[in-house]
Each structure stands twice: as C-alpha cells, then as structure tokens.
C-alpha cells in the first residue's frame, strides 16, 4: 500500500482512457440518465441478492442488461451532501453548509460553481432535473419569493429544465416547482413558508393530532399538516398547489418522460437527473402499490421506485433510444426503517434486510450508510449484460467520468475531487479506486482502501435511538478488515497501529489537497 494519497496525474489519462473504454476514436454522446433513489438500501433491491423480500423486476432488468456494482459509495450518508458531491464533484465536507438542508435553504450549489449539468451542457446536451432536489433555492435562506420567480435556481447551475420538490417529502413547502415557479399556484392564495415559527391559527401535527388522517409522526415531523400528514417546517396558503403524496411518483415520472420525449424529438442528446421521492418518508404509496409488498408503505415505496425505473425504460424503448442511453441507477444514501413516521416499517420488515450484510444505515459511518445500489446500463457503449463489478468506486467520480465520455475538459480547479474513471463506471475496469472517502451525518469521515475500512476518531453519537441506527462514531480509531468482516464487528485498530497511521495520513492528505 502506498503511504500517501497524493494526486496521481489523472489528467494525463484523458483521451487514452476514452479510447480504451471502447468508445471509438472520439467522444460519443449517448443520452445520460441518473436515477437517484432516496434512502434505497443496497439490500432493498432484489438484484443485489437474497436480502430483499420485495421483487423489483425493472431494476433487475437494468442489472441483467448492464453492470451491477457491489462496492459503490455515495460521498455521504444523507441526501444533501450526497447530491452536492454528485453534482459538483467536490467532497461536501470541504464546503460548509452542505448538511441536511431545511426546506427554505438558499442555493447550496452557488451559481458560480461548475456543475455536472454545466459540463453536459458544454458538450451540447439539453439538461434537466426532475424530482427531489434538497439543495436549496434562492439567494438567502427564508427569503425566497415562493409566489414569484424563485431565483437563483436550477437554470443558474446548468439545468435547462427543472420540475422539482424543493427539499424532501417531509419538508415544506409541499409543492412542485417548475422552472423556478410553483406549479398551480392561485395568486389569491399565496404561500408562506417558515422554519422559524408556526403561523398563527394554522393547525400543526403537535397541537392537532386529530387532523393526521394519513400518517402520524414517530419522532419530529409535527409541524405543518399537508394531506393529513404533518411535516418539518410551517407553511400556509398555496392550497391549490399542494402536492398529493400518493401522486408524486406519477407526477415526476410524467415530467421525466415528457422531457425524454421532447429531447428525443429534437434529436439533441439529453442529460436527465431524476431524483425519486421514493423511498423517503413520508411513505405514502399510490393505490397501485399500497398493500402490494406485504411489508407496508416502505415496501410499497420500493415497488413504486421500481415502477418509475420501468416507466423510464419503457419510454426509452418506445422511442428506440434505450441502447444508446447510459442509465446510472443509485441511491443518495443507505436505508432507514423508522425515519420519523408510524408507517409500520419496523413491525412489517420481516426477513427483509435493507442493509444487506453491512452494519449501520442512513446517517452512519458504517458501510450501509454509503454503500448503495449501483447499476449502469448502456448496451451501445459496450457495457456487458449481466456483469457484476466488485470494484471499489465512488459517486464522486461520475462527474469526471462523464466528462471523459463526452469529451469535455473540466476547467482547472472545478470538480476537484472527481477523477475520470469511465472504464470502471462502464464495468470494463474491475479494479478498485485507490480509496474512497465516506462521510456520516456527524461529519465524521471514513476511508476504504485495500479492503480496509478506517473511521476517524470523532465525538459523534454512537447510536441514533429514534431511527435505531448505529452511527459508527467512536472517540478511538476504528479499523475493520472488510474482506473478512464486512459487518464491521471487530475493530482491529489496536492490532494494526501502522495501518491506522497510514489510513489517517491518507485522509489528512486528501483533506489538505
Ligand atoms: C432528518 C429527518 C428525517 C429525514 C432526514 C433527511 C427528523 C426527526 N428527521 O432530520 O426524517 O428527513 O432528516 O433525509 O426531522 S435525507 O435523506 O433527505 O437526507
Ligand atoms: Ca436520502
């Protein structure tokens, strides 16, 4: 093992790597779709082995026709930082203010930053974001004009089109925003949003539990009531624009499908970032899925997630563009069972194991926090059907790998943590990334390298009782031999002091890069 983690002259790899990836003499321009699930665990998808009691046939098809990864990591074990890392190619822990965002957060990716959609745009793509956003809007927290044009917005960071939920399903404002404007707003009934205080006279989950007709909170989530469910944050007005939770999967899928159709008609290659609301809380599945998994709303939401994957694929098939569309499917972070609503997820889990053989889950430094499902399909690009890659890899490299694919030189200093690894992404290079950095909610950082996992000593809580997840934090160094102990049960730091020093120095050098 190298004793440092210095930069390895990756810029030099550019074009030769592209040729070696089997991409002909120059860059190709397949359509690119990233389907980013929310809190979908590695074991939640039936393609990943025998952990799931719910069958997800559409994801299975994707995996059967593409490459499925067993060791792909998001940068962080919660949504906002994971999405920040994906779309900027910069580790979120380098940038203050990238923790879980409130629903009235200002734009976390500032307009002057070079983003993944900027890069795709530069390559001549038409770009869109549809679904969950959770990266803030506008210039200043709480100062957005929800009744006018919410700006700056996604158009300022490279997206030609957007149809989004501002934050998460459990946060206000519970409305869709299309190209910076709330959809279906009645000007006579303006929206007000606050994360500071309730609105006088408006019912809340805390004071009016009798109004919670659909789901009650198990912890938190006791503020504004929308659609019989109380949320995080307060809002009032905008009644005509409020989303109906049961319809979210249909609404966002319809918009994603429309975008694909429009782009295909114009014969412009497209880039679609599709963030599903499933399987985040509140889990309120459409009636087509309600009760179908036998596992309650969480299982039903997995079916809903799978259905959306199927709809996207059916659209590509019907347009004859499925072969030359690069589809990347993953999740922003690991699984959680009770994330704040009494939806029966804990009681009905049965033998289903969302975290697979790993320890922890969402919020955690342990592997289940960041090791997510990851499937890549692109038949025309030579991605081999049915391949399984155990290569260590990170969502942080998607940016530079796609730049490599479409032949764009990333401007100096931008996407600084992203390394071109197209061959690995396409399942042709089965070797590991040198190392992968993982971040938990506590801000703790871990490192996977050469089959070892190191978690820096930190003061974060060990356990989150509300969600029942081991967070993997400890004030002493932790070292696990992932090849023998994927479940991170035996901390062997004391037996390998030299290795601990090397891992720490590797982390230090990544940090100071
Ligand atoms: C937590 C929420 C949780 C979820 C999470 C963000 C409470 C008690 N819990 O603070 O329900 O919203 O934030 O999830 O409010 S994420 O997947 O978007 O990162
Ligand atoms: Ca998430």
Coordinates of C-alpha atoms and ligand atoms in Angstrom, one line a residue:
X1 CA 0.0 0.0 0.0
X2 CA 1.2 3.5 -0.7
X3 CA 1.9 5.5 2.3
X4 CA 0.4 8.7 0.9
X5 CA -2.7 9.5 -1.0
X6 CA -1.3 12.2 -3.3
X7 CA -2.6 13.1 -6.7
X8 CA -1.8 10.6 -9.3
X9 CA -1.5 12.6 -12.5
X10 CA -5.0 11.7 -13.6
X11 CA -5.3 14.5 -16.1
X12 CA -2.9 12.6 -18.3
X13 CA -5.3 9.7 -18.6
X14 CA -8.0 11.7 -20.5
X15 CA -8.2 10.6 -24.1
X16 CA -6.3 7.3 -24.0
X17 CA -8.7 6.1 -21.3
X18 CA -11.6 7.1 -23.5
X19 CA -10.2 5.0 -26.4
X20 CA -9.5 2.2 -24.1
X21 CA -13.1 2.3 -22.8
X22 CA -14.1 1.1 -26.3
X23 CA -15.5 4.5 -27.2
X24 CA -14.1 4.6 -30.7
X25 CA -11.9 7.4 -31.9
X26 CA -13.6 10.3 -30.3
X27 CA -16.2 11.1 -27.6
X28 CA -19.7 9.6 -28.0
X29 CA -22.8 11.4 -27.0
X30 CA -25.3 8.9 -25.5
X31 CA -28.2 10.2 -23.6
X32 CA -27.4 10.1 -19.9
X33 CA -29.9 9.5 -17.1
X34 CA -29.1 9.3 -13.5
X35 CA -31.9 7.8 -11.5
X36 CA -31.1 8.8 -7.9
X37 CA -33.3 6.9 -5.4
X38 CA -33.8 8.3 -1.9
X39 CA -32.8 6.1 1.1
X40 CA -32.9 3.0 -1.1
X41 CA -30.6 0.5 0.7
X42 CA -28.3 -2.0 -1.0
X43 CA -30.5 -4.9 0.1
X44 CA -33.7 -3.2 -0.9
X45 CA -33.3 -4.2 -4.5
X46 CA -33.8 -7.8 -5.4
X47 CA -31.0 -7.7 -8.0
X48 CA -28.5 -7.4 -5.1
X49 CA -29.0 -10.9 -3.8
X50 CA -31.2 -12.5 -1.2
X51 CA -31.7 -9.6 1.1
X52 CA -34.9 -8.4 -0.3
X53 CA -38.3 -9.9 0.2
X54 CA -39.7 -7.4 -2.4
X55 CA -39.1 -8.2 -6.0
X56 CA -38.0 -5.2 -8.1
X57 CA -38.2 -6.5 -11.7
X58 CA -37.4 -3.3 -13.5
X59 CA -34.2 -2.8 -11.6
X60 CA -33.5 -6.5 -12.2
X61 CA -33.8 -5.9 -15.9
X62 CA -31.5 -3.0 -15.8
X63 CA -28.9 -5.1 -13.9
X64 CA -29.4 -8.1 -16.2
X65 CA -28.7 -5.8 -19.2
X66 CA -25.9 -3.9 -17.6
X67 CA -23.3 -3.9 -14.8
X68 CA -24.2 -4.1 -11.2
X69 CA -21.7 -2.9 -8.6
X70 CA -21.3 -4.3 -5.1
X71 CA -19.0 -1.7 -3.7
X72 CA -20.1 1.7 -5.0
X73 CA -20.3 4.5 -2.5
X74 CA -22.1 7.8 -2.3
X75 CA -20.0 10.5 -0.7
X76 CA -22.2 10.9 2.4
X77 CA -24.8 9.0 4.3
X78 CA -27.5 11.7 3.9
X79 CA -29.1 13.4 1.0
X80 CA -27.9 17.0 0.7
X81 CA -24.2 16.3 0.9
X82 CA -24.5 13.2 -1.3
X83 CA -26.3 15.2 -4.0
X84 CA -23.8 18.0 -3.6
X85 CA -20.9 15.6 -4.2
X86 CA -22.6 14.0 -7.2
X87 CA -23.4 17.3 -8.9
X88 CA -20.3 19.2 -8.2
X89 CA -17.5 16.6 -8.0
X90 CA -16.4 18.2 -4.7
X91 CA -16.5 16.4 -1.4
X92 CA -19.2 18.1 0.6
X93 CA -17.2 18.0 3.8
X94 CA -14.9 20.6 2.2
X95 CA -17.8 23.1 1.8
X96 CA -19.6 24.5 4.9
X97 CA -23.4 24.4 4.8
X98 CA -23.8 21.1 2.9
X99 CA -25.5 19.3 5.7
X100 CA -29.2 18.2 5.6
X101 CA -30.9 21.3 4.2
X102 CA -34.1 22.8 5.6
X103 CA -36.8 23.4 3.0
X104 CA -36.1 27.1 2.9
X105 CA -32.3 26.8 2.5
X106 CA -30.6 29.1 0.0
X107 CA -28.9 27.5 -3.1
X108 CA -26.2 25.4 -1.7
X109 CA -24.5 24.9 -5.1
X110 CA -23.8 28.6 -5.9
X111 CA -24.2 29.7 -9.5
X112 CA -20.5 30.4 -10.0
X113 CA -19.7 26.7 -9.4
X114 CA -19.1 24.5 -12.4
X115 CA -21.6 21.6 -12.2
X116 CA -22.2 18.3 -13.8
X117 CA -25.1 19.8 -15.8
X118 CA -22.9 22.7 -16.8
X119 CA -20.4 20.2 -18.1
X120 CA -23.0 18.2 -20.0
X121 CA -24.4 21.5 -21.4
X122 CA -21.0 22.4 -22.7
X123 CA -20.9 19.1 -24.5
X124 CA -24.1 20.1 -26.3
X125 CA -26.6 18.3 -24.1
X126 CA -30.0 19.5 -23.1
X127 CA -30.2 19.1 -19.3
X128 CA -33.0 18.6 -16.8
X129 CA -33.5 17.9 -13.1
X130 CA -36.8 16.2 -12.1
X131 CA -37.9 15.1 -8.7
X132 CA -36.3 15.6 -5.3
X133 CA -33.9 18.5 -5.1
X134 CA -32.9 19.2 -1.5
X135 CA -30.0 21.5 -2.4
X136 CA -31.7 24.9 -1.6
X137 CA -33.1 27.6 -3.8
X138 CA -32.7 31.4 -4.0
X139 CA -30.0 33.6 -2.6
X140 CA -30.9 33.8 1.1
X141 CA -32.4 31.4 3.5
X142 CA -36.1 32.1 4.1
X143 CA -36.1 34.9 1.6
X144 CA -37.4 33.1 -1.4
X145 CA -40.3 34.5 -3.3
X146 CA -42.4 31.4 -3.4
X147 CA -45.1 33.3 -5.1
X148 CA -43.0 34.6 -8.0
X149 CA -39.8 33.6 -9.7
X150 CA -37.6 31.7 -7.2
X151 CA -34.1 32.8 -8.2
X152 CA -31.3 31.9 -8.5
X153 CA -32.4 28.4 -9.3
X154 CA -31.5 25.4 -11.2
X155 CA -31.3 27.3 -14.5
X156 CA -28.3 29.1 -13.0
X157 CA -26.4 25.9 -12.4
X158 CA -26.8 24.3 -15.7
X159 CA -30.3 22.8 -15.9
X160 CA -32.3 23.8 -18.9
X161 CA -35.4 22.4 -17.4
X162 CA -36.5 21.6 -13.9
X163 CA -39.5 20.2 -12.2
X164 CA -38.7 19.6 -8.5
X165 CA -39.7 19.2 -5.0
X166 CA -37.8 21.9 -3.1
X167 CA -36.4 19.7 -0.4
X168 CA -37.9 16.3 0.7
X169 CA -41.4 14.9 1.0
X170 CA -41.3 15.6 4.7
X171 CA -40.4 19.2 4.5
X172 CA -42.4 22.3 3.5
X173 CA -43.1 23.8 1.0
X174 CA -45.1 20.8 -0.3
X175 CA -45.4 22.0 -3.8
X176 CA -43.8 21.3 -7.2
X177 CA -41.6 24.0 -8.7
X178 CA -41.2 24.1 -12.4
X179 CA -38.5 26.3 -13.9
X180 CA -38.5 28.4 -10.8
X181 CA -42.2 28.8 -10.3
X182 CA -44.6 27.0 -8.0
X183 CA -46.9 24.9 -10.2
X184 CA -50.7 25.6 -10.0
X185 CA -50.5 28.4 -7.5
X186 CA -53.6 30.6 -7.1
X187 CA -52.4 34.2 -6.8
X188 CA -55.3 34.8 -4.4
X189 CA -53.9 32.3 -2.0
X190 CA -50.2 33.0 -1.7
X191 CA -47.8 30.6 0.0
X192 CA -45.9 31.4 3.2
X193 CA -43.1 29.3 4.5
X194 CA -41.3 29.5 7.8
X195 CA -38.8 27.4 9.6
X196 CA -38.7 29.8 12.5
X197 CA -42.2 29.8 13.9
X198 CA -45.7 28.4 13.3
X199 CA -48.4 30.5 11.6
X200 CA -51.0 31.9 13.9
X201 CA -54.2 29.9 13.7
X202 CA -52.8 27.1 11.4
X203 CA -53.1 23.6 12.8
X204 CA -49.9 21.6 13.5
X205 CA -49.2 18.0 14.0
X206 CA -48.2 18.7 17.6
X207 CA -51.4 20.6 18.5
X208 CA -53.9 18.9 16.3
X209 CA -53.1 15.2 16.1
X210 CA -56.8 14.5 15.3
X211 CA -56.1 16.0 11.8
X212 CA -53.4 13.5 11.0
X213 CA -55.6 11.2 8.9
X214 CA -52.8 9.5 6.9
X215 CA -49.7 9.2 9.0
X216 CA -48.6 10.2 12.4
X217 CA -45.0 11.1 13.3
X218 CA -43.0 8.7 15.4
X219 CA -40.4 11.5 16.1
X220 CA -40.2 15.1 14.8
X221 CA -42.4 15.9 11.8
X222 CA -45.0 17.6 13.9
X223 CA -45.3 21.0 12.3
X224 CA -47.4 21.9 9.2
X225 CA -50.2 19.5 8.2
X226 CA -50.5 18.8 4.5
X227 CA -52.6 16.0 3.1
X228 CA -53.3 14.6 6.6
X229 CA -49.6 14.3 7.3
X230 CA -47.5 16.6 9.5
X231 CA -44.1 17.8 8.2
X232 CA -40.9 19.6 9.1
X233 CA -41.4 23.4 8.9
X234 CA -44.5 25.5 8.7
X235 CA -46.4 26.7 5.7
X236 CA -49.8 28.2 4.9
X237 CA -51.7 29.1 1.8
X238 CA -51.0 27.8 -1.7
X239 CA -53.7 25.2 -1.2
X240 CA -54.3 24.6 -4.9
X241 CA -50.6 23.9 -5.4
X242 CA -50.1 21.4 -2.7
X243 CA -48.9 18.0 -3.8
X244 CA -50.8 14.8 -3.1
X245 CA -48.2 12.4 -1.7
X246 CA -49.9 9.4 -3.4
X247 CA -49.4 11.1 -6.8
X248 CA -45.8 12.2 -6.5
X249 CA -44.4 9.2 -8.3
X250 CA -46.7 9.7 -11.2
X251 CA -46.2 13.5 -11.4
X252 CA -42.4 13.4 -11.5
X253 CA -42.3 10.4 -13.8
X254 CA -44.6 12.1 -16.2
X255 CA -42.3 15.1 -16.3
X256 CA -39.2 13.0 -16.8
X257 CA -40.9 11.1 -19.6
X258 CA -42.0 14.3 -21.3
X259 CA -38.5 15.7 -21.1
X260 CA -37.1 12.5 -22.6
X261 CA -39.7 12.6 -25.4
X262 CA -39.1 16.3 -26.2
X263 CA -35.3 15.8 -26.3
X264 CA -35.6 12.7 -28.5
X265 CA -37.8 14.6 -30.9
X266 CA -35.3 17.4 -31.2
X267 CA -32.6 14.9 -31.7
X268 CA -30.4 16.6 -29.1
X269 CA -28.6 14.3 -26.6
X270 CA -30.0 14.8 -23.2
X271 CA -28.9 14.6 -19.6
X272 CA -31.6 13.8 -17.0
X273 CA -31.1 13.9 -13.3
X274 CA -34.1 12.1 -11.9
X275 CA -34.4 12.1 -8.1
X276 CA -37.2 9.9 -6.9
X277 CA -39.2 10.8 -3.8
X278 CA -39.3 7.1 -3.1
X279 CA -38.5 5.6 -0.7
X280 CA -38.1 8.6 1.6
X281 CA -40.6 9.4 4.4
X282 CA -43.4 10.0 4.5
X283 CA -44.0 6.8 2.5
X284 CA -47.5 7.2 1.0
X285 CA -47.6 5.0 -2.0
X286 CA -50.0 5.3 -4.8
X287 CA -53.0 2.9 -4.6
X288 CA -51.4 0.8 -7.3
X289 CA -48.7 -0.2 -4.8
X290 CA -50.5 0.2 -1.5
X291 CA -50.5 -3.1 0.3
X292 CA -48.7 -4.9 -2.6
X293 CA -45.4 -5.6 -1.0
X294 CA -46.8 -7.1 2.2
X295 CA -44.2 -5.0 4.0
X296 CA -46.3 -1.9 4.5
X297 CA -45.6 1.5 3.0
X298 CA -41.8 1.2 3.0
X299 CA -42.0 -2.0 0.8
X300 CA -44.7 -0.5 -1.3
X301 CA -42.5 2.6 -1.9
X302 CA -39.8 0.2 -3.2
X303 CA -42.3 -1.1 -5.7
X304 CA -43.1 2.5 -6.6
X305 CA -39.4 3.2 -7.1
X306 CA -39.1 0.2 -9.3
X307 CA -42.1 1.2 -11.3
X308 CA -40.5 4.5 -12.1
X309 CA -37.4 2.8 -13.4
X310 CA -39.7 0.7 -15.6
X311 CA -41.5 3.8 -16.9
X312 CA -38.2 5.4 -17.9
X313 CA -37.0 2.3 -19.6
X314 CA -40.3 1.8 -21.4
X315 CA -40.1 5.3 -22.7
X316 CA -36.6 4.8 -24.0
X317 CA -37.7 1.5 -25.6
X318 CA -40.7 3.1 -27.3
X319 CA -38.5 5.9 -28.7
X320 CA -35.9 3.4 -29.9
X321 CA -33.2 5.1 -27.8
X322 CA -32.7 2.6 -25.0
X323 CA -29.5 1.2 -26.5
X324 CA -27.7 4.5 -26.7
X325 CA -28.8 5.8 -23.4
X326 CA -26.4 5.5 -20.5
X327 CA -28.6 4.8 -17.4
X328 CA -27.0 5.1 -14.0
X329 CA -29.2 4.0 -11.1
X330 CA -28.2 4.5 -7.5
X331 CA -29.4 6.0 -4.1
X332 CA -28.3 9.1 -2.2
X333 CA -27.6 7.2 1.0
X334 CA -28.3 4.0 2.9
X335 CA -31.5 2.7 4.3
X336 CA -33.5 3.7 7.3
X337 CA -36.6 1.9 8.7
X338 CA -38.3 4.4 11.1
X339 CA -37.3 7.8 9.8
X340 CA -40.0 9.6 11.7
X341 CA -43.4 8.3 10.8
X342 CA -45.5 5.5 12.2
X343 CA -45.8 3.6 8.9
X344 CA -45.4 0.1 10.2
X345 CA -41.9 -0.2 8.6
X346 CA -40.3 -1.7 11.7
X347 CA -43.2 -4.0 12.5
X348 CA -43.5 -5.3 8.9
X349 CA -39.9 -5.7 8.0
X350 CA -39.8 -9.4 8.5
X351 CA -36.8 -11.1 6.8
X352 CA -36.1 -8.1 4.5
X353 CA -32.6 -6.8 5.1
X354 CA -32.2 -3.3 3.5
X355 CA -28.6 -3.0 4.7
X356 CA -27.6 -6.4 3.3
X357 CA -24.7 -7.8 5.2
X358 CA -23.5 -4.4 6.3
X359 CA -23.7 -2.5 9.5
X360 CA -25.4 0.8 10.1
X361 CA -27.6 2.6 7.6
X362 CA -28.6 6.1 6.7
X363 CA -26.6 8.7 8.8
X364 CA -23.9 6.2 9.6
X365 CA -20.2 5.9 9.2
X366 CA -20.6 2.2 8.8
X367 CA -20.7 0.7 5.4
X368 CA -24.5 0.6 5.0
X369 CA -24.5 4.4 5.2
X370 CA -22.8 5.0 1.9
X371 CA -22.5 1.7 0.1
X372 CA -25.5 2.0 -2.2
X373 CA -27.1 0.1 -5.0
X374 CA -25.4 0.9 -8.3
X375 CA -26.3 -0.2 -11.7
X376 CA -25.1 1.0 -15.1
X377 CA -26.7 0.1 -18.4
X378 CA -25.5 1.2 -21.9
X379 CA -25.6 -1.5 -24.5
X380 CA -24.4 0.6 -27.4
X381 CA -21.4 1.7 -25.3
X382 CA -20.3 -1.9 -24.8
X383 CA -21.5 -2.3 -21.3
X384 CA -21.7 -6.0 -20.9
X385 CA -25.0 -7.5 -19.9
X386 CA -25.2 -9.3 -16.6
X387 CA -21.8 -8.2 -15.4
X388 CA -21.1 -7.8 -11.7
X389 CA -18.3 -5.4 -10.6
X390 CA -16.8 -5.6 -7.2
X391 CA -14.7 -2.6 -7.9
X392 CA -14.5 0.0 -5.2
X393 CA -15.9 3.1 -6.6
X394 CA -17.5 6.4 -5.6
X395 CA -20.3 8.6 -6.9
X396 CA -17.7 11.5 -6.7
X397 CA -16.2 10.1 -10.0
X398 CA -19.4 10.2 -12.0
X399 CA -18.7 13.9 -12.9
X400 CA -15.2 13.4 -14.4
X401 CA -16.1 10.1 -15.9
X402 CA -19.0 11.6 -17.8
X403 CA -16.7 14.5 -18.8
X404 CA -14.4 11.9 -20.2
X405 CA -17.3 10.2 -22.0
X406 CA -18.5 13.4 -23.7
X407 CA -15.0 14.9 -24.3
X408 CA -15.2 18.0 -22.1
X409 CA -12.1 19.3 -20.3
X410 CA -13.2 20.3 -16.8
X411 CA -11.9 23.8 -16.0
X412 CA -8.9 23.9 -13.7
X413 CA -9.9 23.9 -10.1
X414 CA -13.5 22.7 -10.7
X415 CA -14.9 19.3 -9.7
X416 CA -11.6 18.9 -8.0
X417 CA -12.3 15.6 -6.2
X418 CA -13.8 13.8 -9.2
X419 CA -11.5 11.5 -11.2
X420 CA -12.2 10.2 -14.6
X421 CA -12.9 6.5 -14.3
X422 CA -15.1 5.8 -17.3
X423 CA -13.9 2.3 -17.8
X424 CA -14.7 1.5 -14.2
X425 CA -18.1 3.1 -14.5
X426 CA -18.9 1.0 -17.5
X427 CA -17.8 -2.2 -15.8
X428 CA -14.7 -2.7 -18.0
X429 CA -12.1 -1.9 -15.4
X430 CA -12.8 -4.1 -12.5
X431 CA -10.0 -2.7 -10.3
X432 CA -10.6 -0.6 -7.2
X433 CA -10.4 3.1 -6.9
X434 CA -7.3 3.7 -4.7
X435 CA -9.5 4.7 -1.9
X436 CA -13.0 6.0 -1.1
X437 CA -13.9 8.6 1.5
X438 CA -17.2 8.2 3.3
X439 CA -18.9 10.9 5.4
X440 CA -21.5 10.4 8.1
X441 CA -24.0 12.9 9.4
X442 CA -21.8 13.7 12.4
X443 CA -19.3 15.0 9.8
X444 CA -17.1 12.0 10.7
X445 CA -15.1 10.7 7.8
X446 CA -14.0 7.2 7.0
X447 CA -11.7 5.7 4.4
X448 CA -11.9 2.5 2.5
X449 CA -8.6 1.3 1.0
X450 CA -7.2 -2.1 0.0
X451 CA -10.0 -3.9 1.7
X452 CA -9.7 -2.0 5.0
X453 CA -12.1 0.5 6.4
X454 CA -10.9 3.2 8.7
X455 CA -13.2 5.6 10.7
X456 CA -11.5 8.6 12.2
X457 CA -12.0 9.1 15.9
X458 CA -14.8 11.6 16.4
X459 CA -17.3 12.8 19.0
X460 CA -20.5 11.9 17.2
X461 CA -23.1 9.9 18.9
X462 CA -22.8 6.1 18.6
X463 CA -26.4 5.4 18.2
X464 CA -29.4 7.2 17.0
X465 CA -32.2 5.9 19.1
X466 CA -35.1 7.5 17.2
X467 CA -34.1 5.7 14.0
X468 CA -32.4 2.7 15.6
X469 CA -29.2 3.0 13.6
X470 CA -25.6 2.5 14.8
X471 CA -23.8 5.6 13.6
X472 CA -20.3 4.2 13.7
X473 CA -18.8 7.0 15.7
X474 CA -16.2 6.5 18.4
X475 CA -13.6 8.5 20.1
X476 CA -11.0 5.9 19.3
X477 CA -9.8 5.0 15.8
X478 CA -11.7 2.1 14.2
X479 CA -10.2 -0.2 11.7
X480 CA -12.1 -3.1 10.0
X481 CA -11.0 -5.8 7.7
X482 CA -13.9 -5.6 5.2
X483 CA -12.8 -8.7 3.3
X484 CA -13.4 -10.8 6.4
X485 CA -15.6 -8.6 8.3
X486 CA -17.9 -6.7 6.0
X487 CA -20.3 -6.2 9.0
X488 CA -17.6 -4.1 10.8
X489 CA -17.9 -6.1 14.0
X490 CA -14.3 -6.4 15.1
X491 CA -12.3 -3.2 15.5
X492 CA -8.7 -4.3 14.8
X493 CA -7.1 -0.8 15.1
X494 CA -5.1 -1.9 18.2
X495 CA -3.5 -4.8 16.2
X496 CA -2.5 -2.6 13.3
X497 CA -1.2 0.7 14.6
X498 CA 0.9 1.2 11.4
X499 CA -2.0 0.8 9.1
X500 CA -4.1 3.1 11.3
X501 CA -1.4 5.8 10.9
X502 CA -1.3 5.2 7.1
X503 CA -5.0 5.5 6.8
X504 CA -5.1 8.6 8.9
X505 CA -2.3 10.2 6.9
X506 CA -4.1 9.3 3.7
X507 CA -7.2 11.0 4.9
X508 CA -5.1 14.0 6.0
X509 CA -3.6 14.3 2.6
X510 CA -7.0 14.1 0.8
X511 CA -8.2 16.8 3.2
X512 CA -5.3 19.1 2.5
X513 CA -5.4 18.6 -1.2
Ligands
LIG1 C1 -33.9 14.2 9.4 C2 -35.3 13.9 9.5 C3 -35.6 12.7 8.6 C4 -35.1 13.0 7.2 C5 -33.7 13.4 7.2 C6 -33.2 13.8 5.9 C7 -36.4 14.4 11.6 C8 -36.6 13.9 13.0 N1 -35.7 13.6 10.8 O1 -33.6 15.3 10.2 O2 -36.9 12.3 8.6 O3 -35.9 14.0 6.6 O4 -33.5 14.5 8.0 O5 -33.2 12.8 5.0 O6 -36.7 15.5 11.3 S1 -32.4 12.9 3.7 O7 -32.5 11.6 3.0 O8 -33.1 13.9 2.9 O9 -31.0 13.2 4.0
LIG2 CA1 -31.8 10.3 1.3

